[in-house]
CSV table of C-alpha atoms in Angstrom, one decimal:
chain,number,residue,atom,x,y,z
A,1,UNK,CA,20.7,212.3,150.9
A,2,UNK,CA,17.2,211.9,150.3
A,3,UNK,CA,16.0,215.7,150.4
A,4,UNK,CA,19.1,216.6,147.9
A,5,UNK,CA,17.1,214.0,145.7
A,6,UNK,CA,13.9,215.2,146.6
A,7,UNK,CA,14.8,218.8,146.0
A,8,UNK,CA,16.7,218.0,143.0
A,9,UNK,CA,13.6,216.1,141.2
A,10,UNK,CA,11.3,219.2,142.3
A,11,UNK,CA,13.1,221.6,139.8
A,12,UNK,CA,11.1,222.4,137.1
A,13,UNK,CA,10.4,225.8,135.0
A,14,UNK,CA,12.1,228.0,132.4
A,15,UNK,CA,15.5,226.8,131.9
A,16,UNK,CA,17.3,230.0,133.4
A,17,UNK,CA,15.6,229.5,136.9
A,18,UNK,CA,16.3,225.7,136.5
A,19,UNK,CA,20.0,226.6,136.3
A,20,UNK,CA,19.6,228.9,139.2
A,21,UNK,CA,18.1,225.9,141.2
A,22,UNK,CA,20.7,223.1,140.2
A,23,UNK,CA,23.5,225.6,140.8
A,24,UNK,CA,22.2,226.6,144.3
A,25,UNK,CA,21.1,222.8,144.9
A,26,UNK,CA,25.1,222.1,143.8
A,27,UNK,CA,26.6,224.5,146.5
A,28,UNK,CA,24.1,223.3,149.7
A,29,UNK,CA,25.0,219.7,149.0
A,30,UNK,CA,28.9,220.4,147.9
A,31,UNK,CA,28.9,218.8,144.5
A,32,UNK,CA,30.9,220.0,141.8
A,33,UNK,CA,28.6,220.3,138.9
A,34,UNK,CA,29.7,223.4,137.8
A,35,UNK,CA,30.9,222.3,134.5
A,36,UNK,CA,28.1,220.4,133.6
A,37,UNK,CA,26.3,223.4,134.3
A,38,UNK,CA,27.8,226.1,132.5
A,39,UNK,CA,27.6,223.3,129.4
A,40,UNK,CA,23.6,223.3,130.1
A,41,UNK,CA,23.8,227.5,130.3
A,42,UNK,CA,25.9,227.1,127.2
A,43,UNK,CA,23.3,225.1,125.1
A,44,UNK,CA,20.7,227.2,126.2
A,45,UNK,CA,22.5,230.3,125.5
A,46,UNK,CA,22.8,228.8,121.9
A,47,UNK,CA,19.4,228.5,121.6
A,48,UNK,CA,18.5,232.0,122.9
A,49,UNK,CA,21.0,233.3,120.3
A,50,UNK,CA,19.0,231.2,117.5
A,51,UNK,CA,15.7,233.3,118.0
A,52,UNK,CA,14.4,230.6,120.0
A,53,UNK,CA,11.8,231.5,122.7
A,54,UNK,CA,13.7,229.9,125.6
A,55,UNK,CA,10.9,231.5,128.2
A,56,UNK,CA,8.7,229.5,126.9
A,57,UNK,CA,11.2,226.1,127.1
A,58,UNK,CA,10.2,223.9,130.4
A,59,UNK,CA,12.8,221.9,132.1
A,60,UNK,CA,12.5,219.2,134.6
A,61,UNK,CA,14.6,217.2,136.5
A,62,UNK,CA,12.1,214.6,136.8
A,63,UNK,CA,11.7,214.3,132.9
A,64,UNK,CA,12.7,211.3,131.4
A,65,UNK,CA,12.2,209.8,127.8
A,66,UNK,CA,10.8,206.0,127.5
A,67,UNK,CA,13.8,204.8,125.8
A,68,UNK,CA,17.0,203.8,127.8
A,69,UNK,CA,19.7,204.5,125.5
A,70,UNK,CA,20.2,208.0,126.0
A,71,UNK,CA,23.2,209.0,128.1
A,72,UNK,CA,22.3,212.8,128.0
A,73,UNK,CA,20.1,215.8,127.4
A,74,UNK,CA,16.6,214.5,126.2
A,75,UNK,CA,13.8,216.6,124.8
A,76,UNK,CA,10.2,216.6,123.8
A,77,UNK,CA,8.2,219.5,122.1
A,78,UNK,CA,4.7,219.7,122.0
A,79,UNK,CA,2.0,222.1,120.3
A,80,UNK,CA,2.2,225.2,122.5
A,81,UNK,CA,-1.7,225.7,121.6
A,82,UNK,CA,-2.2,222.8,122.9
A,83,UNK,CA,0.6,221.6,125.9
A,84,UNK,CA,-1.4,218.2,127.0
A,85,UNK,CA,-1.2,216.7,123.7
A,86,UNK,CA,1.3,214.1,122.8
A,87,UNK,CA,4.8,215.4,121.7
A,88,UNK,CA,5.5,216.3,118.1
A,89,UNK,CA,9.5,215.6,118.1
A,90,UNK,CA,11.2,214.0,120.9
A,91,UNK,CA,15.0,212.9,120.9
A,92,UNK,CA,18.5,213.3,122.6
A,93,UNK,CA,21.6,212.5,123.0
A,94,UNK,CA,23.1,209.1,123.3
A,95,UNK,CA,26.5,208.7,122.7
A,96,UNK,CA,26.7,204.9,124.0
A,97,UNK,CA,24.0,203.3,121.8
A,98,UNK,CA,26.2,201.5,119.2
A,99,UNK,CA,28.6,200.4,121.9
A,100,UNK,CA,25.4,198.7,123.3
A,101,UNK,CA,24.7,197.2,120.0
A,102,UNK,CA,28.5,195.9,119.6
A,103,UNK,CA,30.8,198.5,118.6
A,104,UNK,CA,34.1,199.1,120.5
A,105,UNK,CA,33.8,202.4,121.5
A,106,UNK,CA,31.0,205.2,122.0
A,107,UNK,CA,30.0,207.2,119.0
A,108,UNK,CA,28.9,210.8,119.8
A,109,UNK,CA,25.1,210.7,118.3
A,110,UNK,CA,22.1,213.2,119.1
A,111,UNK,CA,18.7,212.7,117.2
A,112,UNK,CA,15.4,213.1,117.2
A,113,UNK,CA,11.9,211.6,115.7
A,114,UNK,CA,9.2,213.6,114.5
A,115,UNK,CA,5.4,212.6,114.2
A,116,UNK,CA,4.4,214.4,111.3
A,117,UNK,CA,0.7,213.2,111.9
A,118,UNK,CA,1.0,215.0,115.2
A,119,UNK,CA,2.3,218.7,113.9
A,120,UNK,CA,-0.1,221.2,114.3
A,121,UNK,CA,-2.0,221.9,110.9
A,122,UNK,CA,-1.7,225.7,110.3
A,123,UNK,CA,-3.4,227.5,107.1
A,124,UNK,CA,-1.4,229.0,104.5
A,125,UNK,CA,0.0,232.6,105.3
A,126,UNK,CA,-0.5,232.2,109.0
């Protein structure tokens, strides 16, 4: 079990490679993750269909956001010219947040924060 967890946490790279590695791990560990991985592949496909450069995206099973209310997909975006910079955008899915705040049921929710002071400044026309 520890080996499977270590293998899982080591999966990183572009989304297509990560999906292949996750499927191989699920098969080896006899885990039924087909529906979740199909959903992941569908989400990536939707992004690619909208012209986003998926090959430049970086997926990591070890990635977490610093807020514990996220219940699903989480993300950050950094300036491609300075990948070591702090994220300019971050967010994710947090269906359980309103229940934690007192609601009777979960409410589907996705959100993001944009730190405009971290957005790269580009000259007009470039």
